């Protein structure tokens, strides 16, 4: 006898489906901008245009042997420090492919590689492992500088507690406000 999913899991499945659909629509609408960015990078920058980084799919089991991964797409090496329009063109636009595929959401924790996730302290790893990954993290909206490890842990702890559709929309609107030089309130 098959069991029905609990009412608690259904909203997340709906939110994930809506996120994927929105990612697909946004990707289709911004495809000319994505292609234009790729062409400009091909013409004016040395090296590969598209970067793939293998990151861990969230949420994860406590046993690292059960972790799964996917390739995160970007037009530049992904790291902290790419804020504003640079982040939008190099990471957000190509990352829409991952959103449309269901690999990550628009908002969540910054995706991490196996080694960076394994290197986190036990408490942080447990907190991070229960969350979801996203193109935009609260840290990118909160700080204009490279956050320290303590600042990053604090903002990820807050996000793990407050995460939800409303809070994600607040962070996403803060991201776009910051792009246009408006004050971001999270």
PDB file of C-alpha atoms in Angstrom:
ATOM      1  CA  UNK A   1       0.000   0.000   0.000  1.00  0.00           C
ATOM      2  CA  UNK A   2       1.504   3.304  -1.091  1.00  0.00           C
ATOM      3  CA  UNK A   3       1.673   6.059   1.455  1.00  0.00           C
ATOM      4  CA  UNK A   4       0.667   9.590   0.623  1.00  0.00           C
ATOM      5  CA  UNK A   5       3.243  12.307   1.134  1.00  0.00           C
ATOM      6  CA  UNK A   6       2.605  14.335   4.226  1.00  0.00           C
ATOM      7  CA  UNK A   7       1.048  17.779   3.944  1.00  0.00           C
ATOM      8  CA  UNK A   8       4.341  19.153   5.191  1.00  0.00           C
ATOM      9  CA  UNK A   9       6.306  17.985   2.118  1.00  0.00           C
ATOM     10  CA  UNK A  10       3.785  19.105  -0.501  1.00  0.00           C
ATOM     11  CA  UNK A  11       4.418  22.891  -0.302  1.00  0.00           C
ATOM     12  CA  UNK A  12       8.144  22.340  -0.998  1.00  0.00           C
ATOM     13  CA  UNK A  13       7.343  20.182  -4.022  1.00  0.00           C
ATOM     14  CA  UNK A  14       4.990  22.867  -5.327  1.00  0.00           C
ATOM     15  CA  UNK A  15       7.582  25.590  -4.642  1.00  0.00           C
ATOM     16  CA  UNK A  16      10.270  23.572  -6.424  1.00  0.00           C
ATOM     17  CA  UNK A  17       8.022  23.011  -9.445  1.00  0.00           C
ATOM     18  CA  UNK A  18       7.152  26.709  -9.566  1.00  0.00           C
ATOM     19  CA  UNK A  19      10.825  27.613  -9.277  1.00  0.00           C
ATOM     20  CA  UNK A  20      11.714  25.291 -12.157  1.00  0.00           C
ATOM     21  CA  UNK A  21       8.914  26.706 -14.323  1.00  0.00           C
ATOM     22  CA  UNK A  22       9.914  30.292 -13.506  1.00  0.00           C
ATOM     23  CA  UNK A  23      13.547  29.423 -14.239  1.00  0.00           C
ATOM     24  CA  UNK A  24      12.600  27.975 -17.607  1.00  0.00           C
ATOM     25  CA  UNK A  25      10.495  31.021 -18.518  1.00  0.00           C
ATOM     26  CA  UNK A  26      13.188  33.441 -17.384  1.00  0.00           C
ATOM     27  CA  UNK A  27      15.845  31.452 -19.239  1.00  0.00           C
ATOM     28  CA  UNK A  28      13.765  31.560 -22.421  1.00  0.00           C
ATOM     29  CA  UNK A  29      13.158  35.295 -22.051  1.00  0.00           C
ATOM     30  CA  UNK A  30      16.783  36.101 -21.276  1.00  0.00           C
ATOM     31  CA  UNK A  31      18.284  33.725 -23.844  1.00  0.00           C
ATOM     32  CA  UNK A  32      19.382  36.598 -26.136  1.00  0.00           C
ATOM     33  CA  UNK A  33      21.160  38.261 -23.192  1.00  0.00           C
ATOM     34  CA  UNK A  34      22.744  34.936 -22.215  1.00  0.00           C
ATOM     35  CA  UNK A  35      23.924  34.335 -25.789  1.00  0.00           C
ATOM     36  CA  UNK A  36      25.171  37.926 -26.098  1.00  0.00           C
ATOM     37  CA  UNK A  37      27.165  37.601 -22.891  1.00  0.00           C
ATOM     38  CA  UNK A  38      28.691  34.319 -24.084  1.00  0.00           C
ATOM     39  CA  UNK A  39      29.609  35.879 -27.431  1.00  0.00           C
ATOM     40  CA  UNK A  40      31.176  38.955 -25.798  1.00  0.00           C
ATOM     41  CA  UNK A  41      33.218  36.746 -23.477  1.00  0.00           C
ATOM     42  CA  UNK A  42      34.349  34.558 -26.393  1.00  0.00           C
ATOM     43  CA  UNK A  43      35.495  37.622 -28.337  1.00  0.00           C
ATOM     44  CA  UNK A  44      37.099  39.636 -25.536  1.00  0.00           C
ATOM     45  CA  UNK A  45      38.325  37.180 -22.906  1.00  0.00           C
ATOM     46  CA  UNK A  46      40.847  34.378 -23.035  1.00  0.00           C
ATOM     47  CA  UNK A  47      40.000  30.920 -21.813  1.00  0.00           C
ATOM     48  CA  UNK A  48      36.804  28.937 -21.774  1.00  0.00           C
ATOM     49  CA  UNK A  49      33.478  30.756 -21.879  1.00  0.00           C
ATOM     50  CA  UNK A  50      31.442  28.223 -19.941  1.00  0.00           C
ATOM     51  CA  UNK A  51      32.692  26.959 -16.596  1.00  0.00           C
ATOM     52  CA  UNK A  52      31.338  23.858 -14.901  1.00  0.00           C
ATOM     53  CA  UNK A  53      31.868  23.228 -11.237  1.00  0.00           C
ATOM     54  CA  UNK A  54      30.797  19.990  -9.586  1.00  0.00           C
ATOM     55  CA  UNK A  55      28.807  20.874  -6.477  1.00  0.00           C
ATOM     56  CA  UNK A  56      26.845  18.870  -3.927  1.00  0.00           C
ATOM     57  CA  UNK A  57      23.073  18.604  -4.354  1.00  0.00           C
ATOM     58  CA  UNK A  58      21.221  19.792  -1.258  1.00  0.00           C
ATOM     59  CA  UNK A  59      19.809  18.633   1.057  1.00  0.00           C
ATOM     60  CA  UNK A  60      22.357  15.936   1.892  1.00  0.00           C
ATOM     61  CA  UNK A  61      22.406  12.860   4.078  1.00  0.00           C
ATOM     62  CA  UNK A  62      24.740  12.838   7.049  1.00  0.00           C
ATOM     63  CA  UNK A  63      26.669  10.001   5.345  1.00  0.00           C
ATOM     64  CA  UNK A  64      28.926  11.592   2.714  1.00  0.00           C
ATOM     65  CA  UNK A  65      28.895   8.404   0.609  1.00  0.00           C
ATOM     66  CA  UNK A  66      25.234   9.147  -0.191  1.00  0.00           C
ATOM     67  CA  UNK A  67      25.862  12.692  -1.440  1.00  0.00           C
ATOM     68  CA  UNK A  68      24.944  13.445  -5.044  1.00  0.00           C
ATOM     69  CA  UNK A  69      26.351  16.180  -7.238  1.00  0.00           C
ATOM     70  CA  UNK A  70      25.639  18.172 -10.384  1.00  0.00           C
ATOM     71  CA  UNK A  71      27.515  20.601 -12.616  1.00  0.00           C
ATOM     72  CA  UNK A  72      26.894  24.252 -11.776  1.00  0.00           C
ATOM     73  CA  UNK A  73      27.187  26.418 -14.892  1.00  0.00           C
ATOM     74  CA  UNK A  74      28.715  29.885 -14.967  1.00  0.00           C
ATOM     75  CA  UNK A  75      30.711  32.187 -17.215  1.00  0.00           C
ATOM     76  CA  UNK A  76      33.495  32.552 -14.673  1.00  0.00           C
ATOM     77  CA  UNK A  77      35.109  30.712 -11.796  1.00  0.00           C
ATOM     78  CA  UNK A  78      32.527  30.738  -9.036  1.00  0.00           C
ATOM     79  CA  UNK A  79      33.630  32.195  -5.785  1.00  0.00           C
ATOM     80  CA  UNK A  80      32.526  34.833  -3.392  1.00  0.00           C
ATOM     81  CA  UNK A  81      33.285  38.400  -4.383  1.00  0.00           C
ATOM     82  CA  UNK A  82      31.346  38.610  -7.633  1.00  0.00           C
ATOM     83  CA  UNK A  83      28.657  41.111  -6.644  1.00  0.00           C
ATOM     84  CA  UNK A  84      26.254  43.275  -8.616  1.00  0.00           C
ATOM     85  CA  UNK A  85      26.102  43.155 -12.393  1.00  0.00           C
ATOM     86  CA  UNK A  86      29.230  41.021 -12.564  1.00  0.00           C
ATOM     87  CA  UNK A  87      27.451  38.317 -10.558  1.00  0.00           C
ATOM     88  CA  UNK A  88      24.302  38.731 -12.670  1.00  0.00           C
ATOM     89  CA  UNK A  89      26.038  38.244 -16.023  1.00  0.00           C
ATOM     90  CA  UNK A  90      28.664  35.686 -15.020  1.00  0.00           C
ATOM     91  CA  UNK A  91      26.700  33.540 -12.558  1.00  0.00           C
ATOM     92  CA  UNK A  92      22.981  34.338 -12.432  1.00  0.00           C
ATOM     93  CA  UNK A  93      22.247  34.116 -16.176  1.00  0.00           C
ATOM     94  CA  UNK A  94      24.004  30.781 -16.856  1.00  0.00           C
ATOM     95  CA  UNK A  95      22.784  29.470 -13.489  1.00  0.00           C
ATOM     96  CA  UNK A  96      19.226  29.733 -14.786  1.00  0.00           C
ATOM     97  CA  UNK A  97      20.000  26.493 -16.636  1.00  0.00           C
ATOM     98  CA  UNK A  98      20.469  24.795 -13.256  1.00  0.00           C
ATOM     99  CA  UNK A  99      17.258  26.342 -11.896  1.00  0.00           C
ATOM    100  CA  UNK A 100      15.298  25.116 -14.928  1.00  0.00           C
ATOM    101  CA  UNK A 101      16.787  21.629 -14.453  1.00  0.00           C
ATOM    102  CA  UNK A 102      15.777  21.621 -10.778  1.00  0.00           C
ATOM    103  CA  UNK A 103      19.350  21.470  -9.480  1.00  0.00           C
ATOM    104  CA  UNK A 104      18.922  24.546  -7.303  1.00  0.00           C
ATOM    105  CA  UNK A 105      16.504  27.358  -6.553  1.00  0.00           C
ATOM    106  CA  UNK A 106      16.660  31.064  -7.193  1.00  0.00           C
ATOM    107  CA  UNK A 107      17.525  31.673  -3.529  1.00  0.00           C
ATOM    108  CA  UNK A 108      19.349  29.459  -1.059  1.00  0.00           C
ATOM    109  CA  UNK A 109      22.763  28.651   0.299  1.00  0.00           C
ATOM    110  CA  UNK A 110      25.720  29.172  -2.026  1.00  0.00           C
ATOM    111  CA  UNK A 111      26.519  25.871  -3.759  1.00  0.00           C
ATOM    112  CA  UNK A 112      29.630  24.139  -2.422  1.00  0.00           C
ATOM    113  CA  UNK A 113      31.972  21.497  -3.760  1.00  0.00           C
ATOM    114  CA  UNK A 114      32.425  18.156  -2.017  1.00  0.00           C
ATOM    115  CA  UNK A 115      35.715  19.245  -0.467  1.00  0.00           C
ATOM    116  CA  UNK A 116      34.444  22.613   0.779  1.00  0.00           C
ATOM    117  CA  UNK A 117      31.350  21.001   2.308  1.00  0.00           C
ATOM    118  CA  UNK A 118      33.391  18.229   3.922  1.00  0.00           C
ATOM    119  CA  UNK A 119      35.792  20.835   5.373  1.00  0.00           C
ATOM    120  CA  UNK A 120      33.041  22.726   7.222  1.00  0.00           C
ATOM    121  CA  UNK A 121      32.825  22.348  11.001  1.00  0.00           C
ATOM    122  CA  UNK A 122      30.343  19.654  12.062  1.00  0.00           C
ATOM    123  CA  UNK A 123      27.612  22.073  13.229  1.00  0.00           C
ATOM    124  CA  UNK A 124      27.875  24.212  10.097  1.00  0.00           C
ATOM    125  CA  UNK A 125      27.869  21.125   7.875  1.00  0.00           C
ATOM    126  CA  UNK A 126      24.691  19.861   9.559  1.00  0.00           C
ATOM    127  CA  UNK A 127      23.016  23.267   9.183  1.00  0.00           C
ATOM    128  CA  UNK A 128      24.094  23.617   5.550  1.00  0.00           C
ATOM    129  CA  UNK A 129      23.177  20.044   4.657  1.00  0.00           C
ATOM    130  CA  UNK A 130      19.523  20.531   5.615  1.00  0.00           C
ATOM    131  CA  UNK A 131      19.084  23.657   3.478  1.00  0.00           C
ATOM    132  CA  UNK A 132      18.655  24.206  -0.249  1.00  0.00           C
ATOM    133  CA  UNK A 133      21.118  25.737  -2.669  1.00  0.00           C
ATOM    134  CA  UNK A 134      20.352  28.791  -4.766  1.00  0.00           C
ATOM    135  CA  UNK A 135      21.702  31.188  -7.372  1.00  0.00           C
ATOM    136  CA  UNK A 136      21.428  34.052  -4.916  1.00  0.00           C
ATOM    137  CA  UNK A 137      22.366  33.736  -1.281  1.00  0.00           C
ATOM    138  CA  UNK A 138      21.496  36.076   1.535  1.00  0.00           C
ATOM    139  CA  UNK A 139      25.203  36.890   1.879  1.00  0.00           C
ATOM    140  CA  UNK A 140      25.235  38.436  -1.606  1.00  0.00           C
ATOM    141  CA  UNK A 141      22.438  40.769  -0.589  1.00  0.00           C
ATOM    142  CA  UNK A 142      23.650  41.497   2.943  1.00  0.00           C
ATOM    143  CA  UNK A 143      27.292  42.421   2.281  1.00  0.00           C
ATOM    144  CA  UNK A 144      29.108  44.372  -0.393  1.00  0.00           C
ATOM    145  CA  UNK A 145      32.417  42.914   0.774  1.00  0.00           C
ATOM    146  CA  UNK A 146      33.758  39.417   1.058  1.00  0.00           C
ATOM    147  CA  UNK A 147      32.166  38.132   4.289  1.00  0.00           C
ATOM    148  CA  UNK A 148      34.338  36.577   6.965  1.00  0.00           C
ATOM    149  CA  UNK A 149      33.715  32.950   7.928  1.00  0.00           C
ATOM    150  CA  UNK A 150      31.850  34.111  11.048  1.00  0.00           C
ATOM    151  CA  UNK A 151      29.627  36.461   9.018  1.00  0.00           C
ATOM    152  CA  UNK A 152      28.945  33.743   6.461  1.00  0.00           C
ATOM    153  CA  UNK A 153      28.054  31.209   9.152  1.00  0.00           C
ATOM    154  CA  UNK A 154      25.733  33.732  10.832  1.00  0.00           C
ATOM    155  CA  UNK A 155      23.856  34.569   7.637  1.00  0.00           C
ATOM    156  CA  UNK A 156      23.540  30.901   6.674  1.00  0.00           C
ATOM    157  CA  UNK A 157      22.236  30.070  10.150  1.00  0.00           C
ATOM    158  CA  UNK A 158      19.620  32.820   9.842  1.00  0.00           C
ATOM    159  CA  UNK A 159      18.645  31.646   6.352  1.00  0.00           C
ATOM    160  CA  UNK A 160      18.283  28.032   7.462  1.00  0.00           C
ATOM    161  CA  UNK A 161      15.740  29.127  10.085  1.00  0.00           C
ATOM    162  CA  UNK A 162      13.837  31.717   8.028  1.00  0.00           C
ATOM    163  CA  UNK A 163      13.877  29.982   4.627  1.00  0.00           C
ATOM    164  CA  UNK A 164      10.538  29.905   2.883  1.00  0.00           C
ATOM    165  CA  UNK A 165       8.781  31.373  -0.108  1.00  0.00           C
ATOM    166  CA  UNK A 166       8.235  34.812   1.463  1.00  0.00           C
ATOM    167  CA  UNK A 167      11.779  35.113   2.750  1.00  0.00           C
ATOM    168  CA  UNK A 168      13.205  33.911  -0.574  1.00  0.00           C
ATOM    169  CA  UNK A 169      11.169  36.540  -2.421  1.00  0.00           C
ATOM    170  CA  UNK A 170      12.459  39.171  -0.003  1.00  0.00           C
ATOM    171  CA  UNK A 171      16.073  38.128  -0.683  1.00  0.00           C
ATOM    172  CA  UNK A 172      15.498  37.982  -4.448  1.00  0.00           C
ATOM    173  CA  UNK A 173      13.926  41.442  -4.472  1.00  0.00           C
ATOM    174  CA  UNK A 174      16.881  42.674  -2.387  1.00  0.00           C
ATOM    175  CA  UNK A 175      19.234  41.218  -4.990  1.00  0.00           C
ATOM    176  CA  UNK A 176      17.551  43.084  -7.834  1.00  0.00           C
ATOM    177  CA  UNK A 177      17.361  46.278  -5.767  1.00  0.00           C
ATOM    178  CA  UNK A 178      21.128  46.055  -5.198  1.00  0.00           C
ATOM    179  CA  UNK A 179      21.664  45.582  -8.938  1.00  0.00           C
ATOM    180  CA  UNK A 180      19.938  48.897  -9.594  1.00  0.00           C
ATOM    181  CA  UNK A 181      21.626  50.724  -6.707  1.00  0.00           C
ATOM    182  CA  UNK A 182      18.561  50.766  -4.481  1.00  0.00           C
ATOM    183  CA  UNK A 183      18.699  49.893  -0.780  1.00  0.00           C
ATOM    184  CA  UNK A 184      18.163  46.189  -0.167  1.00  0.00           C
ATOM    185  CA  UNK A 185      16.141  45.257   2.886  1.00  0.00           C
ATOM    186  CA  UNK A 186      16.279  41.671   4.037  1.00  0.00           C
TER     187      UNK A 186
END
